[in-house]
XYZ file of C-alpha atoms in Angstrom:
419
model
C -8.112 100.422 -165.188
C -6.696 99.387 -161.807
C -7.714 95.930 -160.639
C -7.562 95.463 -156.875
C -9.052 92.960 -154.454
C -9.687 92.501 -150.738
C -7.723 89.717 -149.055
C -7.541 87.625 -145.909
C -4.660 89.303 -144.126
C -2.440 87.550 -141.636
C -2.196 90.130 -138.871
C -1.280 90.496 -135.192
C -3.583 90.273 -132.222
C -4.576 93.869 -131.345
C -2.725 93.885 -128.027
C 0.503 92.838 -129.789
C 0.302 95.112 -132.834
C 2.815 97.683 -131.597
C 5.332 95.002 -130.662
C 4.919 93.096 -133.927
C 5.017 96.099 -136.274
C 8.533 96.740 -137.562
C 10.267 99.134 -139.876
C 10.509 97.912 -143.492
C 13.210 95.308 -144.043
C 15.066 97.490 -146.549
C 15.578 100.564 -144.356
C 17.634 98.689 -141.755
C 20.841 96.751 -142.150
C 21.302 93.536 -140.187
C 23.113 95.181 -137.282
C 20.458 97.896 -136.959
C 17.666 95.308 -137.144
C 19.262 93.238 -134.384
C 19.387 96.285 -132.115
C 15.820 97.236 -133.018
C 14.514 93.782 -132.063
C 16.445 93.386 -128.798
C 14.102 92.260 -126.026
C 11.117 91.955 -128.378
C 10.321 88.348 -129.269
C 7.272 89.544 -131.232
C 9.117 91.868 -133.608
C 8.341 91.093 -137.250
C 12.038 91.637 -137.939
C 12.457 88.007 -136.837
C 10.681 87.202 -140.118
C 11.798 89.963 -142.500
C 15.400 90.107 -141.233
C 15.689 86.620 -139.778
C 19.479 86.709 -139.906
C 19.285 88.596 -136.592
C 18.680 85.205 -134.966
C 21.818 83.666 -136.463
C 25.553 84.243 -135.924
C 26.901 87.513 -137.329
C 29.103 85.530 -139.714
C 26.090 84.119 -141.599
C 25.630 85.018 -145.263
C 22.374 87.003 -145.102
C 21.326 85.538 -148.466
C 21.854 81.913 -147.453
C 19.137 79.275 -147.500
C 19.381 79.057 -143.704
C 18.215 82.668 -143.366
C 15.109 82.189 -145.517
C 14.223 78.899 -143.810
C 14.452 80.577 -140.420
C 12.092 83.278 -141.693
C 9.563 80.564 -142.588
C 9.989 78.855 -139.220
C 9.486 82.137 -137.385
C 6.387 83.042 -139.415
C 4.923 79.588 -138.753
C 5.697 79.922 -135.051
C 4.040 83.355 -134.852
C 0.861 81.871 -136.330
C 0.942 78.739 -134.185
C 1.437 80.808 -131.028
C -1.479 83.041 -132.068
C 0.733 86.112 -132.233
C -0.623 86.376 -135.774
C -3.970 85.158 -137.081
C -5.590 84.947 -140.493
C -8.637 87.109 -141.190
C -11.836 85.078 -141.523
C -12.944 86.807 -144.746
C -11.418 89.025 -147.427
C -11.227 92.660 -146.333
C -9.820 95.956 -147.427
C -7.859 97.852 -144.799
C -7.538 101.590 -144.279
C -4.097 102.594 -143.004
C -3.507 106.087 -141.611
C -0.061 107.337 -140.646
C 0.605 110.588 -138.800
C 4.137 112.005 -138.756
C 4.998 115.415 -137.318
C 1.309 116.325 -137.344
C 0.812 115.470 -141.037
C -1.580 112.611 -141.842
C -1.805 110.405 -144.912
C -4.311 107.607 -145.430
C -4.024 104.683 -147.819
C -6.021 101.632 -148.834
C -4.350 98.277 -148.162
C -5.365 95.698 -150.749
C -3.845 93.258 -153.180
C -3.167 94.484 -156.720
C -3.163 92.477 -159.921
C 0.078 90.891 -161.092
C -1.245 91.252 -164.639
C -1.608 94.993 -164.033
C 2.042 95.063 -163.007
C 3.163 93.152 -166.083
C 0.947 95.225 -168.413
C 2.068 98.599 -167.006
C -1.274 99.505 -165.503
C 0.932 99.696 -162.417
C 3.586 102.095 -163.644
C 7.239 102.068 -162.675
C 9.833 104.831 -162.645
C 12.962 102.900 -161.609
C 14.949 99.882 -162.645
C 15.717 97.418 -159.879
C 18.991 96.022 -158.581
C 19.263 92.283 -159.389
C 20.741 91.186 -156.051
C 17.984 92.940 -154.083
C 15.323 91.400 -156.300
C 16.756 87.924 -155.756
C 16.738 88.389 -151.990
C 12.990 89.065 -151.900
C 12.280 86.363 -154.481
C 13.913 83.810 -152.194
C 12.140 85.221 -149.147
C 8.688 85.061 -150.778
C 9.224 81.596 -152.274
C 10.465 80.130 -149.006
C 7.943 81.744 -146.643
C 4.966 81.611 -149.019
C 4.160 85.145 -147.917
C 4.506 88.734 -149.008
C 5.672 90.415 -145.844
C 6.700 93.679 -147.500
C 4.049 96.118 -148.664
C 4.387 97.904 -152.018
C 3.563 101.610 -151.693
C 1.450 102.731 -154.683
C 0.149 106.189 -155.536
C -2.787 107.276 -157.676
C -4.228 110.600 -158.790
C -6.691 111.370 -156.027
C -10.391 110.689 -156.589
C -13.032 112.412 -154.472
C -15.299 109.355 -154.499
C -12.591 107.200 -152.892
C -11.787 109.898 -150.339
C -15.471 110.081 -149.367
C -15.806 106.336 -148.774
C -12.586 106.124 -146.772
C -13.345 109.206 -144.663
C -16.833 107.905 -143.851
C -15.470 104.531 -142.702
C -12.776 106.186 -140.566
C -15.385 108.443 -138.943
C -17.968 105.776 -138.174
C -15.915 102.674 -137.408
C -13.515 101.639 -134.666
C -9.938 100.900 -135.763
C -8.475 97.441 -135.218
C -5.084 99.008 -134.430
C -4.130 102.424 -133.123
C -0.689 102.975 -131.620
C 2.247 105.338 -131.716
C 5.566 103.692 -132.511
C 8.775 104.488 -130.682
C 9.796 106.893 -133.468
C 6.678 108.997 -132.806
C 4.710 107.946 -135.890
C 1.073 107.049 -135.213
C -0.334 104.009 -137.043
C -4.091 103.457 -137.244
C -5.740 100.626 -139.200
C -9.411 99.949 -139.914
C -10.695 96.665 -141.412
C -13.323 97.183 -144.129
C -15.436 94.041 -143.925
C -18.793 95.245 -145.293
C -19.311 93.596 -148.685
C -21.266 96.527 -150.109
C -18.475 98.961 -149.310
C -15.877 96.482 -150.566
C -17.725 96.226 -153.883
C -17.976 100.017 -154.127
C -14.247 100.454 -153.599
C -13.397 97.752 -156.126
C -15.753 99.293 -158.685
C -14.380 102.816 -158.281
C -10.843 101.656 -158.942
C -12.022 99.619 -161.941
C -13.846 102.597 -163.451
C -12.189 105.797 -162.204
C -8.506 104.981 -161.621
C -6.797 104.255 -164.943
C -3.449 103.373 -163.396
C -1.380 103.380 -160.236
C 2.272 104.259 -159.719
C 4.943 102.543 -157.645
C 6.051 105.162 -155.166
C 8.157 102.912 -152.946
C 8.836 99.203 -153.332
C 10.051 98.523 -156.874
C 12.070 95.526 -155.630
C 9.147 94.130 -153.627
C 6.821 94.484 -156.623
C 9.242 93.002 -159.148
C 10.069 90.101 -156.849
C 6.422 89.330 -156.127
C 5.529 89.428 -159.819
C 8.341 87.069 -160.788
C 7.574 84.617 -157.996
C 3.850 84.477 -158.669
C 4.220 84.149 -162.442
C 6.799 81.362 -161.998
C 4.625 79.518 -159.479
C 1.583 79.763 -161.721
C 3.601 78.160 -164.515
C 4.841 75.426 -162.181
C 1.294 74.846 -161.008
C 0.135 74.012 -164.518
C 2.190 70.809 -164.368
C 0.678 69.660 -161.067
C -2.655 68.067 -160.324
C -4.729 66.720 -157.481
C -3.440 67.082 -153.942
C -0.119 68.523 -155.139
C -1.814 71.512 -156.749
C -1.934 74.755 -154.812
C -3.887 77.777 -155.915
C -1.491 80.679 -156.484
C -2.698 84.195 -155.837
C -2.742 86.444 -158.922
C -2.297 89.461 -156.650
C 0.424 91.059 -154.530
C 0.332 93.163 -151.376
C -0.022 96.934 -151.887
C -1.155 100.104 -150.150
C -2.604 102.818 -152.389
C -2.305 106.493 -151.444
C -3.863 109.514 -153.172
C -1.170 111.764 -154.614
C -2.280 114.889 -152.769
C -1.373 113.300 -149.432
C 2.177 112.261 -150.282
C 5.496 113.869 -149.478
C 8.760 112.916 -151.182
C 12.046 113.390 -149.359
C 15.552 113.606 -150.755
C 17.470 110.426 -151.598
C 21.184 111.031 -151.278
C 24.336 109.301 -152.539
C 27.663 108.195 -151.092
C 30.616 106.917 -153.156
C 33.550 104.787 -151.993
C 36.392 106.577 -153.821
C 37.223 109.554 -156.027
C 38.253 107.427 -159.012
C 41.917 108.366 -158.653
C 41.368 112.099 -158.134
C 42.630 114.028 -155.167
C 39.922 116.044 -153.448
C 41.470 119.256 -154.784
C 41.559 117.990 -158.373
C 38.015 116.666 -158.106
C 36.664 120.014 -156.880
C 38.549 121.842 -159.618
C 37.031 119.572 -162.261
C 33.526 120.303 -160.955
C 33.884 123.997 -161.754
C 33.317 123.272 -165.439
C 29.712 122.231 -164.767
C 28.879 123.808 -161.400
C 29.271 126.939 -159.344
C 31.161 125.620 -156.314
C 31.276 127.272 -152.891
C 32.527 126.144 -149.473
C 29.919 125.933 -146.681
C 30.430 126.405 -142.951
C 27.632 123.931 -142.114
C 26.007 120.880 -143.705
C 24.347 121.952 -146.947
C 20.779 120.812 -147.650
C 19.655 121.962 -151.120
C 16.622 124.278 -151.122
C 15.981 124.463 -154.878
C 16.181 122.380 -158.033
C 19.656 121.990 -159.538
C 21.340 122.765 -156.212
C 23.464 120.016 -154.622
C 25.424 119.502 -151.436
C 28.775 117.698 -151.426
C 30.784 116.446 -148.454
C 34.417 115.429 -148.849
C 37.482 115.692 -146.570
C 35.296 116.892 -143.675
C 34.096 119.909 -145.668
C 30.678 120.744 -147.141
C 30.287 122.444 -150.519
C 27.294 123.814 -152.387
C 27.079 123.021 -156.088
C 24.755 124.876 -158.474
C 24.443 123.402 -161.957
C 25.317 125.962 -164.611
C 22.702 126.745 -167.311
C 23.270 124.707 -170.433
C 24.705 121.709 -168.551
C 21.333 119.904 -168.456
C 18.264 119.523 -170.677
C 15.251 121.526 -169.450
C 13.008 120.059 -172.165
C 13.602 116.430 -171.177
C 11.556 115.129 -168.188
C 14.497 112.874 -167.262
C 17.310 115.248 -168.191
C 15.988 118.011 -165.957
C 16.012 115.825 -162.824
C 18.730 116.519 -160.294
C 19.457 112.795 -160.013
C 20.150 112.826 -163.770
C 22.344 115.916 -163.573
C 24.335 114.262 -160.796
C 24.655 111.073 -162.831
C 25.636 112.721 -166.108
C 27.869 115.503 -164.845
C 29.571 113.917 -161.835
C 29.040 110.188 -161.331
C 29.643 109.116 -164.944
C 32.152 111.716 -166.094
C 34.297 112.093 -162.974
C 33.692 108.969 -160.890
C 33.240 106.372 -163.664
C 29.902 105.151 -162.280
C 27.681 104.365 -165.244
C 25.065 102.017 -163.748
C 23.918 102.911 -160.245
C 21.913 99.686 -160.053
C 24.915 97.402 -160.206
C 27.998 99.455 -159.316
C 29.224 98.423 -155.861
C 31.040 101.729 -155.329
C 27.840 103.708 -154.771
C 25.240 103.507 -152.033
C 22.041 105.398 -151.235
C 20.949 107.170 -148.053
C 17.325 108.146 -147.465
C 16.703 111.739 -146.440
C 15.018 110.648 -143.215
C 18.482 109.755 -141.902
C 19.618 113.365 -142.238
C 22.852 114.876 -143.461
C 24.618 113.573 -140.379
C 24.428 110.074 -141.826
C 26.294 111.288 -144.928
C 29.011 112.795 -142.753
C 29.233 109.582 -140.731
C 29.658 107.365 -143.805
C 32.484 109.567 -145.094
C 34.215 110.333 -141.791
C 34.429 106.664 -140.773
C 36.209 105.809 -144.024
C 33.371 103.681 -145.391
C 32.887 106.199 -148.200
C 34.997 109.005 -149.689
C 32.355 111.493 -150.794
C 28.650 112.236 -150.294
C 26.050 114.191 -152.246
C 22.792 115.667 -150.934
C 19.976 116.308 -153.426
C 16.755 118.291 -153.701
C 13.690 115.997 -153.678
C 11.853 114.875 -156.800
C 8.219 116.044 -156.908
C 5.212 113.723 -157.216
C 4.256 115.398 -160.514
C 7.727 114.707 -161.891
C 7.347 111.069 -160.868
C 3.938 110.751 -162.572
C 5.083 112.522 -165.733
C 8.120 110.295 -166.109
C 6.163 107.103 -165.486
C 3.424 108.218 -167.902
C 6.053 108.823 -170.568
C 7.419 105.312 -170.057
C 10.727 106.731 -168.877
C 12.860 105.513 -166.010
C 14.613 107.577 -163.369
C 18.023 106.674 -162.042
C 17.576 104.174 -159.207
C 16.732 105.349 -155.709
C 15.472 108.749 -156.836
C 12.637 109.097 -154.329
C 12.283 108.545 -150.586
C 8.807 108.547 -149.074
C 7.992 109.111 -145.420
C 6.376 107.942 -143.251
C 7.036 104.288 -143.999
C 4.438 101.531 -143.750
C 5.191 99.081 -140.967
C 5.873 95.450 -141.841
C 3.911 92.814 -139.962
C 0.581 94.588 -139.559
C -0.866 93.055 -142.742
C 0.729 90.097 -144.539
C -0.458 88.347 -147.711
C -0.107 84.573 -148.126
C 0.515 83.632 -151.761
C -1.025 80.149 -151.527
C -4.605 79.312 -150.637
């Protein structure tokens, strides 16, 4: 069963919440983060993307970057931009995007649950991205990035959360510049805290990583390593290491998965004409007058040489009986990326990159038209039931198969790993 706990969040003063709250570190590159934080000394990007305060020539994975993140976090606390909660709390976090609301429970989840697959995964992680967050957590002593977990919805949890939202005043309520409304309530009543903890312990057998595999893996590795180091220390040198990591848990019936698209640097020696001809063995290929966004499973969009194409996988070219084989991300991998483009491991191959559906098809066109990439593919989204079924079966999707919106904001609730 799922083991969760309240925690003493480090969070912004209410009047500064909107200025502090920032988009997740992994949806912005350094240049975008620098633009986002211009004129805002309170932006949490100064902590999660601290390279924005250094020369553009800096290696974003250098020790200097992580040390600046620590200095900025310390300064935010010393200046009372951020403060530490006086007692452990749960937090209710509601996001409203385009009129659709979803509400999650912010808590800390057990590292042992992660390691024992009570927290289920559906993706492998990319080593270099893991290492980045490992270094960030170790240096800052904080988990600044929230792991987005899902669970099969339970009416008893919904009832408790809805009652608190109805009867209590939120500690934060603002609409960000992108139009998404963020509302947070602090659950400080010990009776309600105990009820929530008990329900998860008795009624929720497992949770699923929806978004944040790298954040979860990094946190688990850091905390396990620090616990081992701690065993060799004593007295004043000993620090208590948290056995938990920062998570927000959402019921599955409130979640929406968007497409997660691909761009590739080259055509592996093919001309565009030869590449399109080769696709006809596995796909029905047609030219499109406008950008093609797939509207059904096994339909794909492709953009190359300033032209969009629709691709429909032919029957018999994929395995309907296999929960992994039937996924469009698998069909793309098996029938295009591996066979035609010689990309066999999307986690480590530097020739492929991933573009979240929230950025739109225009971002795919941009990456190809500017010469950064040679070809782009748009996909139909994975469903939440597909995600659960694959994780339950102990299977793993190709990396970056799911994109969830709206995103949790960094900086509203931070977890310190030492006490």
